Short mmCIF file of C-alpha atoms in Angstrom, two decimals:
data_model
loop_
_atom_site.label_atom_id
_atom_site.label_comp_id
_atom_site.label_asym_id
_atom_site.label_seq_id
_atom_site.Cartn_x
_atom_site.Cartn_y
_atom_site.Cartn_z
CA MET Y 1 72.59 -76.81 38.40
CA GLN Y 2 71.75 -78.48 41.72
CA ARG Y 3 68.76 -80.23 40.13
CA ARG Y 4 70.93 -81.48 37.27
CA LYS Y 5 73.54 -82.85 39.71
CA PHE Y 6 70.82 -84.57 41.71
CA LEU Y 7 69.25 -86.19 38.64
CA MET Y 8 72.63 -87.28 37.26
CA GLY Y 9 73.49 -88.83 40.62
CA ALA Y 10 70.20 -90.66 40.77
CA LEU Y 11 70.68 -91.85 37.20
CA ALA Y 12 74.16 -93.16 38.03
CA ALA Y 13 72.78 -95.01 41.04
CA THR Y 14 70.05 -96.53 38.86
CA TYR Y 15 72.62 -97.74 36.33
CA SER Y 16 74.75 -99.19 39.11
CA ALA Y 17 71.82 -100.98 40.72
CA SER Y 18 70.73 -102.42 37.38
CA GLY Y 19 74.14 -103.98 36.81
CA THR Y 20 75.09 -101.89 33.78
CA VAL Y 21 78.13 -100.09 35.17
CA PRO Y 22 81.26 -100.45 33.04
CA ALA Y 23 83.41 -103.50 33.69
CA LEU Y 24 86.46 -101.88 35.26
CA ALA Y 25 88.30 -105.00 36.42
CA SER Y 26 91.79 -105.31 34.99
CA PRO Y 27 92.64 -108.46 33.01
CA ASP Y 28 95.01 -109.84 35.67
CA GLU Y 29 92.44 -109.82 38.47
CA SER Y 30 92.05 -113.43 39.48
CA SER Y 31 88.82 -113.35 41.48
CA ASP Y 32 85.61 -114.36 39.77
CA LEU Y 33 83.71 -112.84 42.68
CA TRP Y 34 85.41 -109.51 42.14
CA ARG Y 35 84.53 -109.47 38.46
CA GLU Y 36 80.91 -110.20 39.39
CA PHE Y 37 80.97 -107.41 41.95
CA VAL Y 38 82.19 -104.88 39.40
CA ARG Y 39 79.19 -105.68 37.22
CA ASP Y 40 76.77 -105.15 40.15
CA PRO Y 41 78.54 -103.31 42.98
CA TYR Y 42 75.46 -102.53 45.06
CA ARG Y 43 73.49 -105.78 45.03
CA HIS Y 44 76.00 -108.61 44.88
CA PRO Y 45 74.61 -111.64 46.77
CA GLN Y 46 77.84 -112.43 48.70
CA LEU Y 47 79.98 -109.27 48.73
CA PRO Y 48 78.81 -106.17 50.60
CA ASN Y 49 79.64 -102.72 49.32
CA VAL Y 50 81.91 -101.24 52.01
CA ALA Y 51 83.36 -98.45 49.88
CA TYR Y 52 81.66 -95.91 52.17
CA ALA Y 53 83.18 -97.11 55.44
CA GLY Y 54 85.03 -94.72 57.70
CA TYR Y 55 85.14 -91.02 58.48
CA ARG Y 56 82.72 -89.06 56.27
CA THR Y 57 82.10 -92.11 54.05
CA GLY Y 58 85.79 -92.60 53.37
CA GLN Y 59 87.39 -89.16 53.36
CA ARG Y 60 90.92 -88.53 54.60
CA LEU Y 61 91.24 -87.59 58.23
CA PRO Y 62 91.48 -83.82 58.72
CA HIS Y 63 94.31 -82.00 60.44
CA VAL Y 64 92.79 -79.83 63.15
CA PRO Y 65 94.82 -76.83 64.42
CA VAL Y 66 95.82 -76.69 68.09
CA HIS Y 67 93.68 -74.35 70.19
CA ALA Y 68 94.79 -75.35 73.70
CA ASN Y 69 97.75 -76.83 75.55
CA VAL Y 70 96.85 -78.85 78.65
CA LEU Y 71 99.89 -77.48 80.51
CA ALA Y 72 98.18 -74.09 80.53
CA TYR Y 73 95.26 -75.69 82.38
CA GLY Y 74 97.45 -77.16 85.11
CA ALA Y 75 98.16 -80.68 83.80
CA LYS Y 76 101.47 -82.14 84.99
CA PRO Y 77 103.40 -84.20 82.42
CA ASP Y 78 105.37 -86.12 85.06
CA GLY Y 79 102.52 -88.25 86.43
CA SER Y 80 102.67 -86.51 89.81
CA ALA Y 81 99.04 -85.39 89.90
CA ASP Y 82 95.67 -86.25 88.38
CA ALA Y 83 95.60 -84.53 84.98
CA ALA Y 84 92.04 -85.50 84.06
CA PRO Y 85 90.42 -82.31 85.45
CA ALA Y 86 92.81 -80.10 83.49
CA ILE Y 87 92.39 -82.11 80.29
CA ASN Y 88 88.60 -82.05 80.62
CA ARG Y 89 88.60 -78.28 81.26
CA ALA Y 90 90.64 -77.76 78.10
CA ILE Y 91 88.31 -79.99 76.08
CA GLU Y 92 85.26 -78.14 77.38
CA GLN Y 93 86.61 -74.68 76.67
CA VAL Y 94 87.79 -75.60 73.17
CA GLY Y 95 84.47 -77.34 72.51
CA LYS Y 96 82.45 -74.32 73.61
CA ARG Y 97 84.49 -72.16 71.23
CA GLY Y 98 83.65 -74.37 68.26
CA GLY Y 99 86.43 -76.93 68.32
CA GLY Y 100 90.13 -77.44 67.76
CA ALA Y 101 92.92 -79.69 68.97
CA VAL Y 102 93.82 -79.99 72.65
CA TYR Y 103 97.55 -80.69 72.78
CA LEU Y 104 99.34 -82.92 75.29
CA PRO Y 105 103.11 -82.33 75.04
CA PRO Y 106 105.48 -85.27 75.63
CA GLY Y 107 105.13 -86.81 79.07
CA THR Y 108 103.02 -89.07 81.26
CA TYR Y 109 99.66 -87.67 82.36
CA ARG Y 110 98.09 -89.52 85.25
CA ILE Y 111 94.31 -89.72 84.98
CA ASP Y 112 92.23 -90.74 87.98
CA ASP Y 113 88.99 -89.96 86.15
CA ILE Y 114 87.50 -90.38 82.68
CA VAL Y 115 88.72 -88.11 79.89
CA ARG Y 116 85.49 -87.02 78.22
CA ILE Y 117 85.23 -85.72 74.65
CA GLY Y 118 81.63 -84.57 74.52
CA TYR Y 119 81.86 -81.68 72.05
CA ASP Y 120 81.95 -81.68 68.26
CA ASN Y 121 85.21 -80.99 66.39
CA VAL Y 122 87.51 -81.49 69.39
CA VAL Y 123 90.68 -83.53 68.93
CA LEU Y 124 92.80 -84.81 71.80
CA ARG Y 125 96.33 -84.88 70.38
CA GLY Y 126 99.58 -86.08 71.88
CA ALA Y 127 103.12 -85.79 70.55
CA GLY Y 128 103.21 -89.44 69.40
CA ARG Y 129 102.27 -92.71 71.01
CA GLU Y 130 105.86 -93.25 72.12
CA LYS Y 131 106.00 -89.76 73.65
CA THR Y 132 102.63 -88.94 75.22
CA LYS Y 133 100.94 -91.31 77.65
CA LEU Y 134 97.68 -91.17 79.55
CA PHE Y 135 98.23 -93.38 82.60
CA ALA Y 136 94.90 -94.52 84.04
CA THR Y 137 94.94 -95.47 87.71
CA LYS Y 138 91.28 -96.36 88.30
CA SER Y 139 88.69 -98.56 86.64
CA LEU Y 140 85.26 -97.49 85.43
CA GLU Y 141 83.76 -99.45 88.31
CA GLU Y 142 85.76 -97.35 90.77
CA ILE Y 143 84.91 -94.09 89.02
CA ILE Y 144 81.24 -94.62 88.08
CA GLY Y 145 80.13 -97.75 89.91
CA ILE Y 146 78.93 -101.27 89.21
CA ASN Y 147 77.45 -101.78 85.74
CA ARG Y 148 75.20 -104.65 84.71
CA SER Y 149 73.32 -105.73 81.60
CA ARG Y 150 69.62 -105.00 81.24
CA TYR Y 151 69.36 -108.44 79.63
CA GLY Y 152 70.23 -110.24 82.88
CA GLY Y 153 73.38 -112.28 83.36
CA GLY Y 154 73.62 -112.20 87.15
CA ASP Y 155 76.66 -110.39 88.46
CA ASN Y 156 78.50 -110.23 85.13
CA SER Y 157 80.01 -106.80 84.59
CA ALA Y 158 78.76 -104.69 81.68
CA TRP Y 159 82.13 -102.94 81.77
CA SER Y 160 83.25 -106.12 80.00
CA TRP Y 161 81.97 -104.59 76.74
CA SER Y 162 81.15 -100.93 77.36
CA GLY Y 163 82.67 -97.64 78.46
CA GLY Y 164 86.15 -96.22 78.17
CA LEU Y 165 88.63 -94.24 80.23
CA VAL Y 166 88.75 -92.01 77.18
CA TRP Y 167 85.08 -91.70 76.25
CA VAL Y 168 84.00 -89.96 73.02
CA CYS Y 169 80.28 -89.36 73.42
CA HIS Y 170 78.09 -86.25 73.35
CA ARG Y 171 78.01 -84.74 76.82
CA ASP Y 172 74.21 -85.05 77.11
CA ARG Y 173 74.23 -88.72 76.10
CA TYR Y 174 77.17 -89.43 78.42
CA ARG Y 175 75.37 -87.80 81.35
CA ASP Y 176 72.21 -89.82 80.73
CA LEU Y 177 74.16 -93.08 80.51
CA VAL Y 178 76.13 -92.47 83.71
CA THR Y 179 73.05 -91.33 85.62
CA ALA Y 180 71.19 -94.50 84.65
CA ILE Y 181 74.11 -96.76 85.57
CA GLN Y 182 74.51 -95.13 88.97
CA ALA Y 183 70.76 -95.52 89.56
CA ARG Y 184 71.09 -99.20 88.51
CA ASP Y 185 68.49 -98.56 85.83
CA TRP Y 186 70.61 -100.27 83.19
CA PRO Y 187 70.26 -98.31 79.92
CA PHE Y 188 70.03 -99.16 76.27
CA GLU Y 189 73.33 -97.94 74.89
CA GLY Y 190 72.38 -96.91 71.38
CA TRP Y 191 70.92 -94.35 69.02
CA THR Y 192 67.44 -94.12 70.55
CA GLY Y 193 68.31 -93.35 74.17
CA ASN Y 194 68.27 -95.15 77.50
CA GLU Y 195 64.75 -96.50 77.01
CA GLY Y 196 64.78 -96.76 73.23
CA ASP Y 197 62.23 -93.98 72.81
CA ALA Y 198 64.27 -90.83 72.28
CA THR Y 199 63.30 -90.35 68.63
CA LYS Y 200 60.71 -88.30 66.76
CA PRO Y 201 59.33 -89.05 63.29
CA ILE Y 202 60.48 -86.93 60.38
CA ALA Y 203 59.12 -88.67 57.27
CA LYS Y 204 57.68 -91.98 56.11
CA ILE Y 205 59.18 -93.78 53.13
CA THR Y 206 56.28 -94.33 50.74
CA THR Y 207 57.82 -96.27 47.85
CA PRO Y 208 59.72 -99.58 48.14
CA ALA Y 209 63.49 -99.25 47.69
CA ALA Y 210 65.96 -102.08 47.07
CA ARG Y 211 69.25 -102.71 48.83
CA GLY Y 212 71.85 -100.55 47.09
CA ALA Y 213 69.48 -97.70 46.26
CA PHE Y 214 70.52 -94.11 46.94
CA THR Y 215 67.12 -92.49 46.40
CA LEU Y 216 64.05 -92.66 48.64
CA THR Y 217 60.56 -91.23 48.22
CA VAL Y 218 58.94 -89.83 51.36
CA ASP Y 219 55.50 -88.54 52.27
CA ASP Y 220 56.75 -85.15 53.43
CA ALA Y 221 60.27 -83.79 52.91
CA ARG Y 222 59.77 -80.43 54.59
CA GLY Y 223 61.86 -81.52 57.60
CA LEU Y 224 64.74 -82.69 55.43
CA CYS Y 225 67.63 -80.83 53.86
CA ALA Y 226 71.04 -81.55 52.41
CA GLY Y 227 73.52 -82.41 55.16
CA ARG Y 228 70.94 -83.42 57.75
CA ARG Y 229 71.68 -86.57 59.74
CA VAL Y 230 68.73 -88.90 60.18
CA LEU Y 231 68.01 -92.38 61.48
CA LEU Y 232 66.45 -94.90 59.10
CA GLN Y 233 64.30 -97.30 61.13
CA LEU Y 234 62.72 -100.59 60.05
CA ASP Y 235 60.31 -102.71 62.09
CA ASP Y 236 60.02 -106.46 61.68
CA THR Y 237 56.85 -108.40 60.94
CA ALA Y 238 55.26 -111.16 62.97
CA ASP Y 239 56.92 -113.79 60.78
CA PHE Y 240 60.40 -112.17 61.13
CA SER Y 241 60.71 -111.29 57.46
CA LEU Y 242 63.22 -108.51 58.22
CA LEU Y 243 65.54 -110.84 60.15
CA ARG Y 244 65.25 -113.40 57.35
CA HIS Y 245 66.18 -110.67 54.87
CA MET Y 246 69.24 -109.79 56.95
CA ALA Y 247 70.19 -113.47 56.78
CA GLY Y 248 70.02 -113.44 52.99
CA ASP Y 249 66.49 -114.67 52.19
CA VAL Y 250 67.92 -118.09 51.36
CA ALA Y 251 66.44 -121.54 51.81
CA GLY Y 252 69.11 -122.58 54.29
CA THR Y 253 67.88 -120.08 56.90
CA ALA Y 254 64.14 -120.84 56.55
CA ALA Y 255 63.94 -123.33 59.43
CA TYR Y 256 65.67 -121.11 61.99
CA LYS Y 257 63.61 -120.31 65.09
CA TRP Y 258 63.64 -116.58 65.76
CA SER Y 259 60.83 -116.28 68.32
CA ASP Y 260 62.86 -117.35 71.39
CA LYS Y 261 65.87 -115.08 70.73
CA GLY Y 262 65.00 -112.45 73.29
CA LYS Y 263 68.19 -110.42 73.14
CA LEU Y 264 68.17 -110.34 69.33
CA LEU Y 265 64.54 -109.25 69.28
CA SER Y 266 65.34 -106.44 71.72
CA TYR Y 267 67.38 -104.79 68.96
CA ARG Y 268 64.18 -103.82 67.16
CA PRO Y 269 63.80 -101.60 65.30
CA PHE Y 270 66.73 -101.81 62.93
CA GLN Y 271 68.53 -98.45 63.06
CA TRP Y 272 70.86 -97.09 60.38
CA PRO Y 273 72.13 -93.49 60.63
CA VAL Y 274 72.62 -91.77 57.28
CA ARG Y 275 73.26 -88.28 55.94
CA ILE Y 276 70.93 -86.65 53.40
CA GLU Y 277 72.85 -85.54 50.32
CA ALA Y 278 70.09 -83.78 48.38
CA VAL Y 279 66.34 -83.16 48.41
CA ARG Y 280 64.15 -82.65 45.34
CA GLY Y 281 60.43 -82.54 45.97
CA LYS Y 282 59.55 -85.73 47.84
CA GLN Y 283 62.66 -87.52 46.67
CA ILE Y 284 65.77 -87.58 48.81
CA ARG Y 285 69.22 -88.81 47.89
CA LEU Y 286 71.36 -90.49 50.54
CA SER Y 287 75.12 -90.13 50.91
CA GLN Y 288 75.53 -93.91 50.59
CA PRO Y 289 73.52 -96.92 49.40
CA LEU Y 290 70.90 -98.70 51.48
CA PRO Y 291 72.27 -101.77 53.31
CA LEU Y 292 68.85 -103.50 53.18
CA ASP Y 293 65.60 -103.26 51.28
CA ALA Y 294 63.08 -100.71 52.52
CA ARG Y 295 59.82 -102.63 52.14
CA PRO Y 296 56.39 -101.21 53.10
CA GLU Y 297 55.67 -104.04 55.55
CA TRP Y 298 58.65 -102.89 57.64
CA GLN Y 299 57.23 -99.37 58.06
CA PRO Y 300 60.39 -97.68 56.78
CA ARG Y 301 60.78 -94.19 58.19
CA LEU Y 302 63.27 -91.46 58.95
CA THR Y 303 63.49 -90.18 62.51
CA THR Y 304 65.62 -88.10 64.82
CA MET Y 305 68.06 -89.74 67.26
CA VAL Y 306 70.03 -88.85 70.36
CA THR Y 307 72.50 -86.08 69.62
CA PRO Y 308 75.70 -87.69 68.32
CA VAL Y 309 79.15 -86.25 68.78
CA SER Y 310 80.78 -85.53 65.42
CA GLY Y 311 84.13 -84.46 63.99
CA SER Y 312 86.14 -85.36 67.10
CA GLY Y 313 89.19 -87.56 67.46
CA VAL Y 314 92.10 -88.88 69.48
CA GLU Y 315 95.60 -88.85 68.01
CA ASP Y 316 99.24 -89.65 68.70
CA LEU Y 317 99.20 -91.02 72.22
CA THR Y 318 99.12 -94.16 74.37
CA ILE Y 319 96.44 -95.03 76.91
CA GLN Y 320 97.98 -97.30 79.54
CA MET Y 321 96.24 -98.76 82.56
CA VAL Y 322 97.76 -99.42 85.95
CA LYS Y 323 98.87 -103.05 85.81
CA THR Y 324 96.23 -105.39 87.25
CA VAL Y 325 95.63 -109.12 86.99
CA ARG Y 326 93.67 -109.99 83.89
CA PRO Y 327 90.14 -110.78 85.14
CA PRO Y 328 88.11 -113.92 84.45
CA HIS Y 329 85.57 -113.79 81.65
CA LEU Y 330 82.81 -111.19 82.14
CA LYS Y 331 84.30 -109.89 85.39
CA ASP Y 332 86.04 -106.84 83.94
CA LYS Y 333 86.26 -103.80 86.18
CA GLY Y 334 86.46 -101.44 83.24
CA TYR Y 335 90.13 -100.77 82.61
CA ASN Y 336 89.00 -99.92 79.09
CA GLY Y 337 90.86 -97.77 76.59
CA LEU Y 338 88.98 -95.71 74.01
CA VAL Y 339 85.25 -95.86 73.27
CA PHE Y 340 83.24 -94.06 70.60
CA GLN Y 341 79.57 -94.12 71.63
CA CYS Y 342 76.74 -92.51 69.68
CA ALA Y 343 79.58 -90.94 67.70
CA TRP Y 344 79.53 -90.14 63.99
CA ASP Y 345 82.42 -89.18 61.69
CA CYS Y 346 85.07 -89.34 64.38
CA TRP Y 347 88.47 -91.02 64.47
CA ALA Y 348 91.52 -92.31 66.30
CA ASP Y 349 94.92 -92.20 64.64
CA ASN Y 350 98.23 -93.54 65.94
CA VAL Y 351 96.80 -94.57 69.30
CA SER Y 352 97.94 -97.49 71.45
CA VAL Y 353 96.13 -99.13 74.38
CA VAL Y 354 98.19 -101.11 76.92
CA ASP Y 355 97.20 -103.42 79.80
CA SER Y 356 93.47 -102.97 79.29
CA ASP Y 357 90.38 -105.06 79.88
CA ASN Y 358 89.08 -103.81 76.53
CA GLY Y 359 91.01 -101.86 73.92
CA PHE Y 360 88.88 -99.99 71.36
CA LEU Y 361 85.07 -100.08 71.54
CA LEU Y 362 82.57 -98.86 68.94
CA VAL Y 363 79.12 -98.66 70.54
CA ALA Y 364 76.33 -97.32 68.32
CA ALA Y 365 79.06 -95.71 66.24
CA LYS Y 366 78.85 -94.55 62.63
CA GLY Y 367 81.59 -93.60 60.16
CA ILE Y 368 84.47 -93.96 62.62
CA THR Y 369 88.01 -94.50 61.33
CA LEU Y 370 90.54 -96.21 63.58
CA SER Y 371 93.89 -95.86 61.82
CA ARG Y 372 97.29 -97.12 63.00
CA THR Y 373 95.94 -98.39 66.32
CA ARG Y 374 97.45 -101.12 68.48
CA VAL Y 375 96.49 -103.14 71.55
CA SER Y 376 99.15 -104.80 73.72
CA GLY Y 377 100.08 -105.78 77.26
CA ARG Y 378 98.60 -108.24 79.71
CA GLY Y 379 95.75 -109.41 77.47
CA GLN Y 380 92.23 -108.19 76.86
CA HIS Y 381 88.66 -109.40 76.77
CA HIS Y 382 87.90 -107.51 73.55
CA SER Y 383 90.79 -105.93 71.68
CA TYR Y 384 88.35 -104.34 69.23
CA ALA Y 385 84.56 -104.55 69.56
CA CYS Y 386 81.83 -103.18 67.30
CA ARG Y 387 78.39 -103.28 68.95
CA GLU Y 388 74.86 -101.91 69.25
CA GLN Y 389 73.99 -101.27 65.61
CA SER Y 390 77.34 -99.73 64.70
CA HIS Y 391 77.64 -99.17 60.97
CA ASP Y 392 80.19 -98.29 58.30
CA ASN Y 393 83.26 -98.04 60.50
CA LEU Y 394 86.83 -98.65 59.27
CA VAL Y 395 89.68 -100.20 61.28
CA GLU Y 396 92.85 -100.10 59.19
CA ASP Y 397 96.55 -100.75 59.81
CA PHE Y 398 95.79 -102.22 63.21
CA GLY Y 399 97.64 -104.63 65.50
CA ILE Y 400 97.01 -106.97 68.40
CA ALA Y 401 100.22 -108.00 70.16
CA LYS Y 402 100.91 -111.33 71.81
CA PHE Y 403 99.73 -111.29 75.43
CA THR Y 404 102.26 -110.99 78.22
CA GLU Y 405 100.21 -113.12 80.65
CA THR Y 406 97.10 -115.27 80.93
CA THR Y 407 94.50 -115.84 83.65
CA PRO Y 408 92.55 -119.07 84.16
CA GLY Y 409 88.94 -118.51 83.06
CA SER Y 410 89.70 -115.45 80.93
CA THR Y 411 88.62 -115.23 77.30
CA HIS Y 412 89.90 -113.19 74.37
CA HIS Y 413 87.80 -112.50 71.30
CA GLY Y 414 90.02 -110.38 69.03
CA ILE Y 415 88.07 -108.29 66.51
CA ASN Y 416 84.35 -108.48 67.27
CA VAL Y 417 81.20 -107.39 65.50
CA GLU Y 418 77.66 -107.98 66.77
CA GLY Y 419 74.15 -106.63 67.27
CA LEU Y 420 72.85 -105.95 63.72
CA SER Y 421 76.03 -103.98 62.93
CA SER Y 422 76.80 -103.66 59.22
CA GLY Y 423 79.21 -102.19 56.70
CA ASN Y 424 82.23 -102.41 59.02
CA VAL Y 425 85.74 -103.14 57.74
CA TRP Y 426 88.96 -104.47 59.30
CA SER Y 427 91.80 -103.95 56.85
CA ARG Y 428 95.56 -104.50 56.85
CA GLY Y 429 95.99 -105.96 60.31
CA VAL Y 430 98.44 -108.16 62.18
CA MET Y 431 96.86 -110.20 64.97
CA GLU Y 432 99.22 -112.15 67.21
CA ALA Y 433 96.20 -113.20 69.28
CA GLY Y 434 92.45 -113.42 68.95
CA THR Y 435 90.01 -114.44 66.24
CA PHE Y 436 87.43 -113.02 63.84
CA ASP Y 437 84.70 -112.89 66.44
CA THR Y 438 81.01 -112.28 66.17
CA HIS Y 439 79.03 -112.15 69.38
CA ARG Y 440 75.89 -113.24 67.62
CA GLY Y 441 73.13 -110.67 67.21
CA LEU Y 442 73.03 -111.21 63.41
CA PRO Y 443 75.69 -108.75 62.21
CA PHE Y 444 75.70 -108.59 58.40
CA ALA Y 445 77.61 -107.16 55.45
CA ASN Y 446 81.00 -106.83 57.19
CA VAL Y 447 84.50 -107.35 55.75
CA ARG Y 448 87.87 -108.54 57.07
CA THR Y 449 90.62 -108.17 54.46
CA GLU Y 450 94.41 -108.42 54.15
CA ILE Y 451 95.03 -109.65 57.69
CA THR Y 452 97.61 -112.00 59.18
CA ILE Y 453 96.31 -113.81 62.25
CA LEU Y 454 97.45 -116.30 64.85
CA ASN Y 455 93.93 -117.63 65.34
CA ASP Y 456 93.69 -118.54 69.05
CA GLY Y 457 90.59 -116.66 70.28
CA SER Y 458 86.96 -117.69 70.61
CA HIS Y 459 83.67 -116.17 69.55
CA GLY Y 460 81.19 -115.07 72.18
CA GLY Y 461 77.51 -114.30 72.55
CA SER Y 462 74.61 -115.86 74.38
CA ALA Y 463 72.20 -118.23 72.65
CA ASP Y 464 69.30 -115.77 72.87
CA ALA Y 465 71.29 -113.25 70.83
CA GLY Y 466 70.58 -115.21 67.65
CA PRO Y 467 72.84 -116.24 64.76
CA LEU Y 468 76.55 -115.58 64.48
CA TYR Y 469 76.28 -114.25 60.95
CA GLY Y 470 73.82 -112.51 58.71
CA ALA Y 471 74.34 -112.27 54.97
CA ARG Y 472 77.34 -110.91 53.06
CA PHE Y 473 80.25 -111.46 55.39
CA ALA Y 474 83.50 -111.45 53.41
CA HIS Y 475 86.90 -112.75 54.58
CA TRP Y 476 89.35 -111.78 51.83
CA ASN Y 477 93.10 -112.39 51.70
CA ILE Y 478 93.70 -113.85 55.16
CA THR Y 479 96.89 -115.60 56.31
CA VAL Y 480 96.32 -117.89 59.30
CA THR Y 481 99.72 -118.63 60.82
CA ASN Y 482 98.57 -121.55 63.01
CA GLU Y 483 96.21 -123.04 60.40
CA ARG Y 484 93.15 -122.90 62.67
CA ALA Y 485 89.94 -122.65 60.66
CA GLY Y 486 87.41 -121.51 63.27
CA CYS Y 487 85.75 -118.13 62.62
CA VAL Y 488 87.92 -117.50 59.54
CA LYS Y 489 86.77 -120.08 57.00
CA ILE Y 490 83.03 -119.42 57.12
CA ASP Y 491 81.62 -120.90 53.91
CA ASN Y 492 79.64 -123.55 55.79
CA VAL Y 493 78.49 -121.21 58.57
CA ALA Y 494 77.60 -117.76 57.19
CA PRO Y 495 74.77 -117.33 54.65
CA CYS Y 496 75.52 -115.57 51.36
CA SER Y 497 79.14 -115.16 52.46
CA ALA Y 498 82.49 -115.11 50.68
CA THR Y 499 85.70 -116.74 51.90
CA VAL Y 500 88.31 -115.70 49.36
CA GLY Y 501 92.08 -116.15 49.30
CA ILE Y 502 92.76 -117.67 52.71
CA SER Y 503 95.71 -119.87 53.52
CA THR Y 504 95.21 -123.58 54.18
CA VAL Y 505 93.41 -124.19 57.49
CA ARG Y 506 92.11 -127.15 59.44
CA ASP Y 507 89.52 -127.74 62.13
CA PHE Y 508 90.80 -127.84 65.71
CA GLY Y 509 90.03 -126.09 68.98
CA GLN Y 510 86.98 -123.85 69.13
CA ILE Y 511 85.07 -124.02 65.87
CA ASP Y 512 82.01 -121.92 65.09
CA LYS Y 513 78.98 -124.15 64.64
CA PRO Y 514 76.34 -123.56 61.95
CA ASP Y 515 73.15 -121.87 63.10
CA PHE Y 516 71.36 -122.73 59.87
CA THR Y 517 70.66 -125.90 57.92
CA GLY Y 518 70.51 -126.36 54.16
CA ASP Y 519 72.05 -124.44 51.30
CA LEU Y 520 73.53 -121.12 52.46
CA ASN Y 521 74.52 -119.79 49.01
CA ALA Y 522 78.05 -119.16 50.35
CA ARG Y 523 81.17 -119.01 48.17
CA LEU Y 524 84.69 -120.32 48.72
CA GLU Y 525 87.27 -119.10 46.24
CA ASN Y 526 91.07 -119.29 45.92
CA TYR Y 527 91.28 -121.46 49.00
CA GLY Y 528 94.82 -122.37 50.06
CA THR Y 529 96.49 -119.27 48.63
CA THR Y 530 96.63 -115.58 49.43
CA ALA Y 531 97.91 -114.69 45.97
CA ILE Y 532 94.59 -113.07 45.18
CA SER Y 533 93.88 -109.97 43.12
CA PRO Y 534 92.67 -107.52 44.21
CA SER Y 535 94.57 -108.12 47.42
CA ASN Y 536 92.42 -105.81 49.55
CA LEU Y 537 88.66 -105.86 49.03
CA HIS Y 538 87.97 -102.54 50.73
CA GLN Y 539 90.65 -100.64 48.82
CA ALA Y 540 89.51 -102.14 45.52
CA GLN Y 541 85.95 -101.03 46.21
CA ARG Y 542 87.16 -97.54 47.08
CA ARG Y 543 89.03 -97.35 43.76
CA LEU Y 544 85.95 -98.55 41.91
CA ARG Y 545 83.83 -95.91 43.62
CA GLY Y 546 86.30 -93.23 42.52
#
């Protein structure tokens, strides 16, 4: 029976990749691009397949039973004492027993330290974001120390894009990161450890596989089994054929100079975490389709990674910082809200961050769902950031409120994606500030859909981080209330992209400049109207997937 299921699944993937799946679009769907996607949902040239984004490739968030109440550990709900030690003791004890929810009854819990969720299957749950508040009194710089970038940048603070006062990260990975920062041996932040070498080979991929494939052939599958989490790694060639592939393999990107983009090149190898669904002989089936080709010249292989934290979440509470003056750009002290780092299949639901430097950060994160989240208060550097090869995350029903104050020299980016990150979705949002930011680093195959935005932010990223966009960015059903085009209308900037169903916009203020010259094979459809069907690209893809 298992073999039959495996073969049927592989056969279905083959049909899908060959473009012979049934045409399921309804007659009233107005998008030509959508009808094309239905015919070839895994290899469309402009639209990525993001149907697998979010917790456990799109499953509903679980309800985890309560196994501890922080009051029993000595936490005071009146803000009179530091509650972080009690909360962390409860998390540790529940984690050591296999998991469960740690409950914070209504009240204000002062935290003078980081709340650390470093165990699998542990959920920090309040009574509602209007009822339970974590009130953070100190910055990450005060708690841990000065943090800088290993890429240089003088005295710019790395807390401007990393770390959180609620930090979801496996305890071993967290310890290694903090130790390196305190030693001023600035770490890599991602899947392969502080020095990028914390992986071991499992199997080599021996047969070429195309983007959208579910099945791989390996030289030795003895170390693989259904349910195992692995890291797919790809190395580039001397002529940067992998980077060119990420940019769409189109003529318009051919003249781009890759060799002097030091920060972009530091992201090698490309790293994509994925779960094994089934193993049959030397063939393995993945839980989701490949985001890129696996070509022999890129030495495709499966490896181990740092231990991720999995199955953990934060629910029904507000994280509020002590009120400070919003810092100038890149001078953040680390009044940061919630970070998921080297985390897989985790979530936040009904969580608000107030008066932060940075709101929600995804750093080398996979399959995270942020649902019903909101950022508000004095104004942030990044409201939402997705960095360091973060893949297949879902931010839905989100909000960024209008800032209560500004600081000369400060910068706000809005919703950011960077650093070879792919498959990420922002869906059903209201942004009263910010923009659709990329911080360069060639992110690809990401979607923003069904969002209303007052477009007043700016994109970031240093020149040596490479292009703003890789292939298959899609902006779908976007209402721009101030008619500013920059970073939203991307048909002349992003290769193999789709700008579909956006309201009328015009060029003024900060406008993203093209990195490439020539034909980009980008599409603009239903411009000037948001009366587009399907109205939400991610939800339509989920329905198509079934």
